[in-house]
Amino acid sequence: MPISRVGLVVHGGRREAVSGAQTVRAWCARHGVGCVDIDVWQGQGSRHTPREEVEAAGSPDLIVTLGGDGTFLRGARIAAQKDIRVLGVDLGKVGFLTETPVADVERALDAVNAGESECEERMMLTMRASRLLEVPTPEEAVLCYGRGPALPAPQPETDPEEDHPWGIALDVTALNDIVVEKLARDHQVSVGVYFAGRLLASYSADGVILATPTGSTAYSFAAGGPVLSPRMRAVVFTPVAPHLAFNRTVIANADEPVALRVLPHSGRAAVSVDGQPRAILEPGDWIGVIASPRPLRLVRLTPTNFYGRLRERMRLTDAPATAADGEAAPMFRPASPVPDDLRHLQLPPPP
């Protein structure tokens, strides 16, 4: 489907991003496509919810982000509101989400406009809570670390005045992770962790992370969690510095809800969504984290080379004592037809 309106999310502190945005605007002008800057926060004013941003932008059908993974996550929050496609232009150094080089942005827009691109779907997380959540003003200054105002507290999807034994559904989407962590440096957070309605364990820790497969290479990885293929559908639970002998990651299937209850003896806890502080939990509060019914749709011009990017970004160079394997990958892809017993596999395209 041809592009009718583009939303731009730009890292204003990067010269290449600002220049790339001018290229996108010029392309839109030549093709009669509307173009608007969205989620552009300037000065010390208040932030807007993703829903307000996408409505103010006139509901674009493509969002282009120019920056690193942080900029891409800003665009993803907005795109998730109305199932909008996202084209991530790569200007970062260690990220995994953006893939299109800034020099190729016009070619990418041409391909999307001509229907010659594909959409890769990524699982996201959403959340329910035992009550409406907010960040009190004194804590906001601490949580934001001088970065300016926080995003507004999550808005309810259901009437918060009604009794909701299943919790209040919140307008929250996370592409990477939802994190519950200690608010005070001298007091750990203590949480009961429930998988599919069954108590796994109670943790006293610096925090706990619930990540998507996409987010397995972010905070969860830094905390010792595994790397998952972004094509998977799963919820990755990783504790951060737990006072518990069992400190391993647990991976739940995407249809298994995970609930976290702040225990009575715990300190207060902060909830972050994709690195953005969104709420404070008091002892007795709980949240439920589930797979979002809608995935994020990433524009791709070529099949994703996730493992090549993993090798590059994590600097997985060969040890000096071993010789690098310079041969083609075994079994993928010989110059012959794919055998019947391999046709169900995700194979790279022929060279």
Coordinates of C-alpha atoms in Angstrom, one line a residue:
M1 CA 0.0 0.0 0.0
P2 CA 1.5 3.4 -1.0
I3 CA 2.6 5.7 1.8
S4 CA 0.1 8.5 2.5
R5 CA 1.6 10.1 5.7
V6 CA 4.9 9.8 7.4
G7 CA 5.7 10.5 11.1
L8 CA 9.2 11.4 11.9
V9 CA 10.9 10.6 15.2
V10 CA 14.4 12.2 15.3
H11 CA 17.3 12.2 17.7
G12 CA 17.8 15.9 17.6
G13 CA 21.3 15.7 19.1
R14 CA 22.7 13.8 16.2
R15 CA 23.8 15.7 13.2
E16 CA 23.3 12.7 10.9
A17 CA 19.8 12.2 12.2
V18 CA 18.8 15.8 11.6
S19 CA 20.3 15.6 8.0
G20 CA 18.5 12.3 7.4
A21 CA 15.2 13.8 8.5
Q22 CA 15.7 16.6 5.9
T23 CA 16.1 13.9 3.3
V24 CA 12.9 12.2 4.4
R25 CA 11.0 15.5 4.3
A26 CA 12.3 16.2 0.8
W27 CA 11.3 12.7 -0.4
C28 CA 7.8 13.3 1.0
A29 CA 7.5 16.7 -0.7
R30 CA 8.5 15.2 -4.1
H31 CA 5.9 12.4 -3.7
G32 CA 3.0 14.4 -2.3
V33 CA 3.2 12.5 1.0
G34 CA 2.3 14.3 4.2
C35 CA 5.1 14.5 6.8
V36 CA 5.0 15.5 10.4
D37 CA 7.4 15.5 13.4
I38 CA 6.1 13.5 16.3
D39 CA 7.2 12.9 19.9
V40 CA 9.6 15.8 19.6
W41 CA 10.1 17.0 23.2
Q42 CA 11.7 20.4 23.6
G43 CA 12.4 22.5 26.7
Q44 CA 10.9 21.6 30.1
G45 CA 7.3 21.2 29.1
S46 CA 5.2 18.2 29.9
R47 CA 5.3 15.0 27.9
H48 CA 2.3 13.6 25.9
T49 CA 1.0 10.0 25.9
P50 CA 1.7 7.9 22.8
R51 CA -2.0 8.1 22.0
E52 CA -2.0 11.9 22.1
E53 CA 1.1 11.9 19.9
V54 CA -0.3 9.7 17.2
E55 CA -3.6 11.6 17.1
A56 CA -1.8 15.0 16.9
A57 CA 0.3 13.6 14.0
G58 CA -2.8 12.7 12.0
S59 CA -2.5 9.0 12.3
P60 CA 0.5 8.4 9.9
D61 CA 0.7 5.0 8.1
L62 CA 4.5 4.9 8.4
I63 CA 6.8 6.1 11.2
V64 CA 10.5 6.7 10.4
T65 CA 12.9 6.9 13.3
L66 CA 16.4 8.4 12.9
G67 CA 18.7 7.6 15.7
G68 CA 19.7 4.5 17.8
D69 CA 17.5 2.0 19.6
G70 CA 16.3 4.6 22.1
T71 CA 14.9 6.7 19.3
F72 CA 13.4 3.6 17.7
L73 CA 11.7 2.7 21.0
R74 CA 10.1 6.2 21.1
G75 CA 8.7 5.5 17.6
A76 CA 7.5 2.0 18.6
R77 CA 5.5 3.3 21.5
I78 CA 3.6 5.5 19.1
A79 CA 3.3 3.0 16.3
A80 CA 1.8 0.4 18.6
Q81 CA -1.2 2.6 19.2
K82 CA -2.7 2.0 15.7
D83 CA -0.7 -0.9 14.1
I84 CA 1.6 1.5 12.2
R85 CA 4.6 0.3 10.3
V86 CA 8.0 1.5 11.6
L87 CA 11.2 2.1 9.5
G88 CA 14.2 2.3 11.7
V89 CA 17.2 4.2 10.2
D90 CA 20.4 3.1 11.9
L91 CA 22.6 5.7 13.6
G92 CA 23.5 3.8 16.7
K93 CA 26.5 1.8 17.8
V94 CA 25.4 -1.1 19.8
G95 CA 21.7 -1.5 19.0
F96 CA 19.7 -4.3 17.4
L97 CA 16.5 -2.7 16.3
T98 CA 17.4 -0.3 13.5
E99 CA 18.9 -1.7 10.3
T100 CA 18.5 0.7 7.4
P101 CA 21.6 2.9 6.9
V102 CA 20.9 6.6 6.7
A103 CA 22.4 6.6 3.2
D104 CA 19.7 4.2 2.0
V105 CA 16.7 6.0 3.5
E106 CA 15.4 7.2 0.1
R107 CA 15.7 3.8 -1.4
A108 CA 13.9 2.3 1.6
L109 CA 11.0 4.8 1.2
D110 CA 10.8 4.0 -2.5
A111 CA 10.6 0.3 -1.7
V112 CA 7.9 0.8 0.9
N113 CA 5.9 3.1 -1.4
A114 CA 6.1 0.6 -4.2
G115 CA 5.0 -2.3 -2.0
E116 CA 8.4 -4.0 -2.3
S117 CA 9.3 -4.2 1.4
E118 CA 8.2 -6.7 4.0
C119 CA 7.0 -6.4 7.6
E120 CA 8.7 -8.3 10.3
E121 CA 6.5 -8.8 13.4
R122 CA 7.9 -8.5 16.9
M123 CA 6.1 -9.5 20.0
M124 CA 5.4 -6.8 22.6
L125 CA 4.3 -6.8 26.2
T126 CA 1.4 -5.0 27.9
M127 CA 0.3 -4.7 31.5
R128 CA -2.5 -4.8 34.0
A129 CA -2.3 -3.5 37.6
S130 CA -4.2 -3.8 40.9
R131 CA -4.8 0.0 40.8
L132 CA -4.2 3.1 38.7
L133 CA -0.5 3.8 38.6
E134 CA 1.4 7.1 38.8
V135 CA 4.8 8.6 39.5
P136 CA 4.5 11.2 42.4
T137 CA 6.2 14.5 41.7
P138 CA 9.1 14.1 44.2
E139 CA 10.0 10.7 42.9
E140 CA 9.8 11.8 39.2
A141 CA 12.9 14.1 39.7
V142 CA 14.9 11.1 41.1
L143 CA 13.8 8.6 38.5
C144 CA 14.4 10.8 35.5
Y145 CA 18.0 11.7 36.5
G146 CA 17.8 15.2 35.0
R147 CA 16.5 14.1 31.6
G148 CA 13.4 16.2 31.8
P149 CA 9.8 15.2 32.6
A150 CA 8.7 11.6 32.6
L151 CA 6.1 10.2 30.3
P152 CA 2.6 10.5 31.7
A153 CA 1.4 7.7 34.0
P154 CA -0.2 4.7 32.1
Q155 CA -3.8 5.5 31.1
P156 CA -6.5 2.9 31.9
E157 CA -8.1 0.9 29.1
T158 CA -11.1 0.1 31.3
D159 CA -13.1 2.2 33.8
P160 CA -10.9 2.5 36.9
E161 CA -13.9 3.1 39.1
E162 CA -15.2 -0.3 38.5
D163 CA -14.1 -3.4 40.5
H164 CA -11.6 -5.3 38.4
P165 CA -10.6 -8.6 39.9
W166 CA -8.5 -9.2 36.9
G167 CA -6.7 -5.9 37.3
I168 CA -7.0 -2.6 35.4
A169 CA -5.9 -2.9 31.8
L170 CA -3.4 -0.2 31.1
D171 CA -2.4 1.5 27.8
V172 CA 1.2 0.2 28.0
T173 CA 3.3 -1.5 25.3
A174 CA 6.9 -2.6 25.7
L175 CA 9.0 -3.8 22.8
N176 CA 12.0 -4.5 25.1
D177 CA 11.0 -5.0 28.7
I178 CA 9.0 -4.1 31.8
V179 CA 11.2 -3.7 34.9
V180 CA 10.4 -3.5 38.6
E181 CA 13.3 -2.3 40.6
K182 CA 14.1 -0.9 44.0
L183 CA 13.5 2.8 44.6
A184 CA 15.7 3.3 47.6
R185 CA 19.4 2.4 47.3
D186 CA 19.4 0.9 50.8
H187 CA 16.3 -1.2 50.5
Q188 CA 15.8 -4.0 48.1
V189 CA 12.5 -4.7 46.4
S190 CA 10.8 -7.9 47.5
V191 CA 8.3 -9.5 45.1
G192 CA 6.3 -12.7 44.7
V193 CA 6.6 -14.0 41.2
Y194 CA 3.8 -15.9 39.7
F195 CA 3.8 -17.8 36.4
A196 CA 0.4 -18.8 34.9
G197 CA -1.2 -18.3 38.3
R198 CA 1.3 -20.4 40.3
L199 CA 3.9 -19.0 42.7
L200 CA 7.4 -19.6 41.5
A201 CA 9.4 -17.9 44.3
S202 CA 9.7 -14.7 46.3
Y203 CA 12.7 -12.6 45.4
S204 CA 14.6 -9.9 47.3
A205 CA 16.6 -8.2 44.6
D206 CA 17.7 -5.0 43.1
G207 CA 15.0 -5.6 40.5
V208 CA 13.3 -8.1 38.2
I209 CA 13.1 -7.9 34.4
L210 CA 10.3 -9.2 32.2
A211 CA 11.6 -9.0 28.6
T212 CA 10.5 -10.0 25.1
P213 CA 12.8 -12.0 22.8
T214 CA 13.6 -8.6 21.2
G215 CA 14.6 -7.3 24.6
S216 CA 16.7 -10.3 25.5
T217 CA 19.7 -8.4 24.1
A218 CA 19.0 -5.3 26.3
Y219 CA 18.8 -5.0 30.1
S220 CA 18.1 -8.7 30.5
F221 CA 21.3 -9.6 28.8
A222 CA 23.3 -7.2 30.9
A223 CA 21.8 -8.9 34.0
G224 CA 22.9 -12.4 32.8
G225 CA 19.9 -13.5 30.8
P226 CA 20.0 -15.5 27.6
V227 CA 19.8 -14.3 24.0
L228 CA 16.6 -15.3 22.2
S229 CA 15.8 -15.2 18.6
P230 CA 13.5 -12.2 18.0
R231 CA 11.2 -14.5 15.9
M232 CA 10.2 -16.3 19.1
R233 CA 7.2 -15.6 21.3
A234 CA 8.1 -15.8 24.9
V235 CA 8.4 -13.8 28.2
V236 CA 11.9 -13.8 29.7
F237 CA 12.1 -13.4 33.5
T238 CA 15.5 -12.3 34.8
P239 CA 16.2 -11.3 38.4
V240 CA 18.8 -8.5 39.0
A241 CA 21.2 -9.3 41.9
P242 CA 18.8 -11.5 43.8
H243 CA 19.4 -12.6 47.4
L244 CA 18.4 -16.1 46.5
A245 CA 20.4 -19.2 45.5
F246 CA 18.2 -19.7 42.5
N247 CA 19.3 -16.7 40.3
R248 CA 18.5 -18.2 36.9
T249 CA 16.4 -16.8 34.1
V250 CA 13.0 -18.4 33.6
I251 CA 11.4 -18.3 30.1
A252 CA 7.6 -18.5 29.9
N253 CA 5.5 -19.2 26.8
A254 CA 3.8 -16.2 25.3
D255 CA 0.4 -17.3 26.5
E256 CA 1.4 -17.7 30.1
P257 CA 0.8 -14.5 32.2
V258 CA 3.5 -13.4 34.7
A259 CA 2.4 -11.5 37.8
L260 CA 4.6 -9.6 40.3
R261 CA 3.3 -8.7 43.8
V262 CA 5.2 -6.3 46.0
L263 CA 5.5 -8.0 49.4
P264 CA 4.5 -6.2 52.7
H265 CA 8.2 -6.0 53.9
S266 CA 9.5 -4.6 50.6
G267 CA 10.6 -1.1 49.9
R268 CA 8.7 0.9 47.3
A269 CA 9.4 -0.1 43.7
A270 CA 9.7 1.7 40.4
V271 CA 8.2 0.4 37.2
S272 CA 10.0 1.2 34.0
V273 CA 8.7 0.4 30.5
D274 CA 11.4 0.2 27.8
G275 CA 13.7 2.2 30.1
Q276 CA 11.1 4.9 30.8
P277 CA 9.9 5.3 34.4
R278 CA 6.2 5.0 34.5
A279 CA 4.9 4.3 38.0
I280 CA 5.7 3.7 41.7
L281 CA 4.4 0.5 43.4
E282 CA 3.7 0.3 47.1
P283 CA 3.8 -2.8 49.2
G284 CA 0.7 -4.9 48.4
D285 CA 0.4 -3.6 44.8
W286 CA 0.7 -6.1 41.9
I287 CA 1.1 -6.0 38.1
G288 CA 0.4 -8.6 35.5
V289 CA 2.6 -8.7 32.4
I290 CA 1.2 -10.4 29.3
A291 CA 2.0 -10.7 25.6
S292 CA 0.3 -7.9 23.7
P293 CA -2.4 -9.2 21.2
R294 CA -0.8 -7.0 18.5
P295 CA 2.8 -7.2 17.4
L296 CA 5.0 -4.3 16.2
R297 CA 5.5 -4.2 12.5
L298 CA 9.0 -3.5 11.4
V299 CA 9.7 -2.5 7.8
R300 CA 12.5 -4.7 6.3
L301 CA 14.0 -4.5 2.8
T302 CA 16.0 -7.7 3.2
P303 CA 15.7 -10.7 5.6
T304 CA 17.0 -9.8 9.1
N305 CA 20.5 -11.1 9.8
F306 CA 20.1 -11.2 13.6
Y307 CA 23.0 -13.6 14.3
G308 CA 25.4 -11.6 12.1
R309 CA 24.4 -8.5 14.0
L310 CA 24.8 -10.3 17.3
R311 CA 28.3 -11.3 16.3
E312 CA 29.1 -7.7 15.2
R313 CA 27.5 -5.8 18.1
M314 CA 28.8 -8.1 20.8
R315 CA 32.3 -8.2 19.2
L316 CA 32.3 -12.0 19.0
T317 CA 35.7 -12.2 17.4
D318 CA 37.5 -15.5 17.3
A319 CA 40.1 -16.2 20.0
P320 CA 43.7 -15.9 18.7
A321 CA 44.3 -19.6 19.4
T322 CA 41.7 -20.6 16.9
A323 CA 41.5 -20.1 13.2
A324 CA 38.4 -18.3 11.9
D325 CA 36.1 -20.5 9.9
G326 CA 36.2 -18.8 6.5
E327 CA 34.1 -21.4 4.8
A328 CA 30.4 -21.0 3.9
A329 CA 28.0 -22.0 6.7
P330 CA 27.5 -25.8 6.6
M331 CA 24.1 -26.9 5.1
F332 CA 23.0 -23.3 4.4
R333 CA 22.8 -22.9 1.4
P334 CA 24.4 -25.4 -1.0
A335 CA 23.7 -24.6 -4.7
S336 CA 21.0 -27.2 -5.0
P337 CA 17.3 -27.5 -4.3
V338 CA 16.2 -27.6 -0.7
P339 CA 15.5 -31.2 0.4
D340 CA 11.9 -32.0 1.5
D341 CA 12.8 -32.5 5.1
L342 CA 14.3 -29.0 5.3
R343 CA 11.5 -27.1 3.6
H344 CA 9.9 -26.1 6.9
L345 CA 13.0 -24.3 8.1
Q346 CA 13.7 -20.6 8.1
L347 CA 16.5 -20.5 5.5
P348 CA 18.5 -17.6 4.2
P349 CA 17.8 -16.6 0.6
P350 CA 20.0 -18.0 -2.1
P351 CA 23.2 -16.1 -2.7

